[in-house]
Amino acid sequence: AQTVTQSQPEMSVQEAETVTLSCTYDTSESDYYLFWYKQPPSRQMILVIRQEAYKQQNATENRFSVNFQKAAKSFSLKISDSQLGDAAMYFCAYILWGEKLTFGTGTRLTIIP
Amino acid sequence: DGGITQSPKYLFRKEGQNVTLSCEQNLNHDAMYWYRQDPGQGLRLIYYSQIVNDFQKGDIAEGYSVSREKKESFPLTVTSAQKNPTAFYLCASSIQTGELFFGEGSRLTVL
């Protein structure tokens, strides 16, 4: 079974600084998708960024970018210019096409004003 | 607007009672999911359905039941057999590439 590991239960960053959240996963497949989801205090899950495993280029969405290392099975999220609204739980997730999504246990991000 | 609607947002139940959480989507997605989230923890899959009239157990299906009679609807029943039902429940639907779209969640508290 696929597993997703987020080794940082909590992280904090100064406002306007950069922070990187770690995620590793275990799979024997070559074609899959990876996601980062954000869960603010409102509890609704919001998609932050997605990466297709067949793409070598790292995905970027405004201040959010990933460092996808396929051979190392690593998928970290970098948040640049951190803002107070970025405070949330962040979940890494993996899915094999046609299968169910597997989530990590999450990283709680605190933004320090 | 397209999206996923869960109701109710808050629900209180006495021990021994069954309750049903509603999930409706107008995104025309084939697949739908129910997740459970406990405080400070990640999401655990209860049930999922990839097509009407078909569904599969997830990782923690015991004490729960679902139906999928319509594409738009995927209600979850928390039965009295569920030993610790107090939790936050999230419903989601997905497109073929696996990206999930979530509802706002339902918080169930057993008194």
Short mmCIF file of C-alpha atoms in Angstrom, two decimals:
data_model
loop_
_atom_site.label_atom_id
_atom_site.label_comp_id
_atom_site.label_asym_id
_atom_site.label_seq_id
_atom_site.Cartn_x
_atom_site.Cartn_y
_atom_site.Cartn_z
CA ALA A 1 0.00 0.00 0.00
CA GLN A 2 1.11 3.51 -0.72
CA THR A 3 2.14 5.65 2.24
CA VAL A 4 2.67 9.39 2.58
CA THR A 5 4.88 10.74 5.35
CA GLN A 6 5.00 14.27 6.67
CA SER A 7 7.72 14.32 9.29
CA GLN A 8 7.09 17.85 10.58
CA PRO A 9 3.95 17.97 12.76
CA GLU A 10 4.43 21.72 13.30
CA MET A 11 6.34 24.50 11.60
CA SER A 12 6.51 28.23 12.13
CA VAL A 13 7.80 31.06 10.01
CA GLN A 14 8.14 34.80 10.31
CA GLU A 15 5.77 36.81 8.15
CA ALA A 16 7.30 37.61 4.73
CA GLU A 17 9.89 34.84 5.08
CA THR A 18 10.08 31.53 3.21
CA VAL A 19 9.23 28.11 4.64
CA THR A 20 9.49 24.60 3.23
CA LEU A 21 7.22 21.73 4.25
CA SER A 22 8.48 18.20 3.69
CA CYS A 23 6.68 15.19 2.26
CA THR A 24 7.91 11.77 1.23
CA TYR A 25 5.91 8.92 -0.23
CA ASP A 26 6.35 5.29 -1.02
CA THR A 27 5.26 3.78 -4.31
CA SER A 28 6.46 1.38 -6.95
CA GLU A 29 4.45 3.09 -9.66
CA SER A 30 5.78 5.56 -12.20
CA ASP A 31 2.66 7.49 -13.20
CA TYR A 32 0.78 9.22 -10.41
CA TYR A 33 -0.26 12.60 -9.05
CA LEU A 34 0.81 14.52 -5.97
CA PHE A 35 -1.05 17.31 -4.21
CA TRP A 36 -0.71 19.77 -1.39
CA TYR A 37 -3.94 20.71 0.36
CA LYS A 38 -4.46 23.50 2.87
CA GLN A 39 -6.95 23.31 5.73
CA PRO A 40 -7.46 26.70 7.43
CA PRO A 41 -9.35 27.08 10.73
CA SER A 42 -12.61 27.03 8.75
CA ARG A 43 -11.77 23.33 8.17
CA GLN A 44 -12.54 23.31 4.44
CA MET A 45 -9.80 21.63 2.42
CA ILE A 46 -8.39 23.76 -0.38
CA LEU A 47 -6.11 22.56 -3.14
CA VAL A 48 -2.84 24.50 -3.13
CA ILE A 49 -0.84 22.84 -5.89
CA ARG A 50 -0.64 19.66 -7.94
CA GLN A 51 2.17 17.81 -9.69
CA GLU A 52 1.97 15.11 -12.32
CA ALA A 53 4.73 12.56 -11.86
CA TYR A 54 5.51 12.39 -15.58
CA LYS A 55 6.37 16.10 -15.62
CA GLN A 56 9.94 16.95 -14.70
CA GLN A 57 9.19 20.62 -14.24
CA ASN A 58 8.23 21.62 -10.72
CA ALA A 59 4.74 23.07 -10.34
CA THR A 60 4.32 26.69 -9.28
CA GLU A 61 1.26 28.65 -8.18
CA ASN A 62 2.05 32.24 -7.28
CA ARG A 63 3.91 32.13 -3.94
CA PHE A 64 3.67 28.34 -3.73
CA SER A 65 6.09 26.00 -5.46
CA VAL A 66 7.17 22.42 -5.10
CA ASN A 67 10.45 20.58 -5.24
CA PHE A 68 9.57 17.23 -6.81
CA GLN A 69 12.33 14.65 -6.61
CA LYS A 70 10.89 11.52 -8.23
CA ALA A 71 13.83 9.22 -7.62
CA ALA A 72 13.97 10.22 -3.97
CA LYS A 73 10.15 10.10 -3.70
CA SER A 74 10.12 13.54 -2.18
CA PHE A 75 7.58 16.31 -2.70
CA SER A 76 8.23 19.42 -0.62
CA LEU A 77 6.18 22.61 -0.62
CA LYS A 78 7.84 26.03 -0.52
CA ILE A 79 5.84 29.05 0.54
CA SER A 80 7.50 32.36 -0.28
CA ASP A 81 6.68 35.72 1.29
CA SER A 82 4.58 34.04 3.98
CA GLN A 83 1.36 35.81 4.88
CA LEU A 84 -0.87 35.58 7.94
CA GLY A 85 -3.53 33.91 5.79
CA ASP A 86 -1.17 31.02 5.09
CA ALA A 87 -1.60 29.75 8.65
CA ALA A 88 -3.25 26.35 8.34
CA MET A 89 -2.77 22.61 8.34
CA TYR A 90 -1.07 21.44 5.17
CA PHE A 91 -1.60 17.93 3.86
CA CYS A 92 0.45 16.17 1.24
CA ALA A 93 -1.45 13.59 -0.83
CA TYR A 94 -0.69 10.95 -3.43
CA ILE A 95 -2.94 9.24 -5.94
CA LEU A 96 -2.45 6.58 -8.54
CA TRP A 97 -4.80 7.03 -11.47
CA GLY A 98 -8.03 5.14 -10.79
CA GLU A 99 -7.19 4.54 -7.14
CA LYS A 100 -8.01 6.40 -3.95
CA LEU A 101 -6.15 9.38 -2.58
CA THR A 102 -3.72 8.80 0.30
CA PHE A 103 -3.03 11.66 2.70
CA GLY A 104 -0.16 12.38 5.02
CA THR A 105 -0.81 13.27 8.65
CA GLY A 106 -0.36 16.98 8.08
CA THR A 107 1.89 19.86 9.13
CA ARG A 108 0.49 22.73 11.18
CA LEU A 109 1.98 26.01 9.92
CA THR A 110 2.05 29.06 12.17
CA ILE A 111 2.87 32.51 10.82
CA ILE A 112 4.59 34.83 13.28
CA PRO A 113 3.71 38.51 12.73
CA ASP B 1 -22.23 27.97 -8.33
CA GLY B 2 -20.76 24.49 -8.74
CA GLY B 3 -19.63 22.76 -5.63
CA ILE B 4 -20.21 20.26 -2.86
CA THR B 5 -22.79 20.83 -0.18
CA GLN B 6 -22.71 19.01 3.13
CA SER B 7 -25.46 19.16 5.71
CA PRO B 8 -25.90 19.63 8.52
CA LYS B 9 -22.77 21.51 9.56
CA TYR B 10 -23.26 20.58 13.19
CA LEU B 11 -25.11 17.55 14.50
CA PHE B 12 -25.64 16.19 17.98
CA ARG B 13 -26.66 12.62 18.59
CA LYS B 14 -27.45 10.47 21.56
CA GLU B 15 -25.67 7.20 21.97
CA GLY B 16 -27.44 4.38 20.17
CA GLN B 17 -28.93 6.56 17.47
CA ASN B 18 -28.19 6.38 13.78
CA VAL B 19 -27.56 9.64 11.95
CA THR B 20 -27.25 10.44 8.27
CA LEU B 21 -24.95 13.10 6.84
CA SER B 22 -25.88 14.52 3.48
CA CYS B 23 -23.48 15.22 0.62
CA GLU B 24 -24.62 16.66 -2.70
CA GLN B 25 -22.47 17.77 -5.64
CA ASN B 26 -23.32 19.54 -8.89
CA LEU B 27 -19.87 19.20 -10.44
CA ASN B 28 -20.86 16.17 -12.52
CA HIS B 29 -18.07 14.17 -10.92
CA ASP B 30 -18.26 10.40 -11.06
CA ALA B 31 -16.32 9.66 -7.87
CA MET B 32 -17.31 10.65 -4.35
CA TYR B 33 -15.67 10.05 -0.98
CA TRP B 34 -16.25 10.27 2.76
CA TYR B 35 -13.38 11.05 5.10
CA ARG B 36 -13.21 11.24 8.86
CA GLN B 37 -10.90 13.68 10.64
CA ASP B 38 -10.13 13.57 14.36
CA PRO B 39 -8.50 16.48 16.23
CA GLY B 40 -4.90 17.03 15.19
CA GLN B 41 -4.98 14.13 12.78
CA GLY B 42 -5.10 13.56 9.07
CA LEU B 43 -7.94 12.27 6.96
CA ARG B 44 -9.02 8.66 7.02
CA LEU B 45 -11.14 7.22 4.22
CA ILE B 46 -14.46 5.72 5.24
CA TYR B 47 -16.14 4.85 1.93
CA TYR B 48 -15.81 5.84 -1.68
CA SER B 49 -17.85 5.42 -4.83
CA GLN B 50 -16.59 5.66 -8.37
CA ILE B 51 -19.91 5.11 -10.08
CA VAL B 52 -23.62 5.12 -9.30
CA ASN B 53 -24.89 2.04 -7.45
CA ASP B 54 -21.37 0.96 -6.55
CA PHE B 55 -19.16 1.78 -3.58
CA GLN B 56 -16.16 0.38 -1.75
CA LYS B 57 -15.01 0.33 1.85
CA GLY B 58 -12.16 2.53 2.81
CA ASP B 59 -9.79 2.14 5.73
CA ILE B 60 -12.32 2.63 8.55
CA ALA B 61 -15.72 1.50 7.21
CA GLU B 62 -16.89 -0.37 10.32
CA GLY B 63 -19.96 1.25 11.84
CA TYR B 64 -20.74 3.30 8.72
CA SER B 65 -22.93 2.75 5.67
CA VAL B 66 -23.44 4.62 2.40
CA SER B 67 -25.59 4.59 -0.70
CA ARG B 68 -25.09 5.98 -4.19
CA GLU B 69 -28.45 5.96 -5.94
CA LYS B 70 -27.78 9.17 -7.83
CA LYS B 71 -24.61 10.62 -9.27
CA GLU B 72 -25.11 13.83 -7.31
CA SER B 73 -25.68 12.31 -3.90
CA PHE B 74 -23.58 10.21 -1.51
CA PRO B 75 -25.12 10.15 2.00
CA LEU B 76 -23.24 8.66 4.93
CA THR B 77 -25.02 6.94 7.83
CA VAL B 78 -23.21 6.71 11.12
CA THR B 79 -24.74 3.72 12.86
CA SER B 80 -24.93 2.85 16.52
CA ALA B 81 -22.24 0.25 15.84
CA GLN B 82 -19.65 3.00 15.40
CA LYS B 83 -17.98 3.06 18.81
CA ASN B 84 -16.46 6.52 18.67
CA PRO B 85 -18.43 8.60 16.16
CA THR B 86 -17.59 12.09 17.45
CA ALA B 87 -15.49 13.60 14.64
CA PHE B 88 -15.40 15.96 11.71
CA TYR B 89 -16.65 14.40 8.47
CA LEU B 90 -15.60 15.59 5.03
CA CYS B 91 -17.21 14.68 1.75
CA ALA B 92 -15.36 15.07 -1.53
CA SER B 93 -15.72 14.39 -5.22
CA SER B 94 -13.09 14.00 -7.86
CA ILE B 95 -12.29 14.27 -11.52
CA GLN B 96 -10.40 11.56 -13.33
CA THR B 97 -7.01 12.99 -12.48
CA GLY B 98 -7.70 12.43 -8.82
CA GLU B 99 -7.89 16.02 -7.62
CA LEU B 100 -10.44 16.16 -4.82
CA PHE B 101 -12.99 18.91 -4.28
CA PHE B 102 -14.21 19.10 -0.72
CA GLY B 103 -17.36 20.21 1.04
CA GLU B 104 -17.25 22.36 4.16
CA GLY B 105 -17.62 19.40 6.47
CA SER B 106 -20.01 18.21 9.15
CA ARG B 107 -19.16 18.03 12.82
CA LEU B 108 -20.87 15.20 14.66
CA THR B 109 -20.93 15.13 18.45
CA VAL B 110 -22.28 12.22 20.44
CA LEU B 111 -23.72 13.23 23.80
#
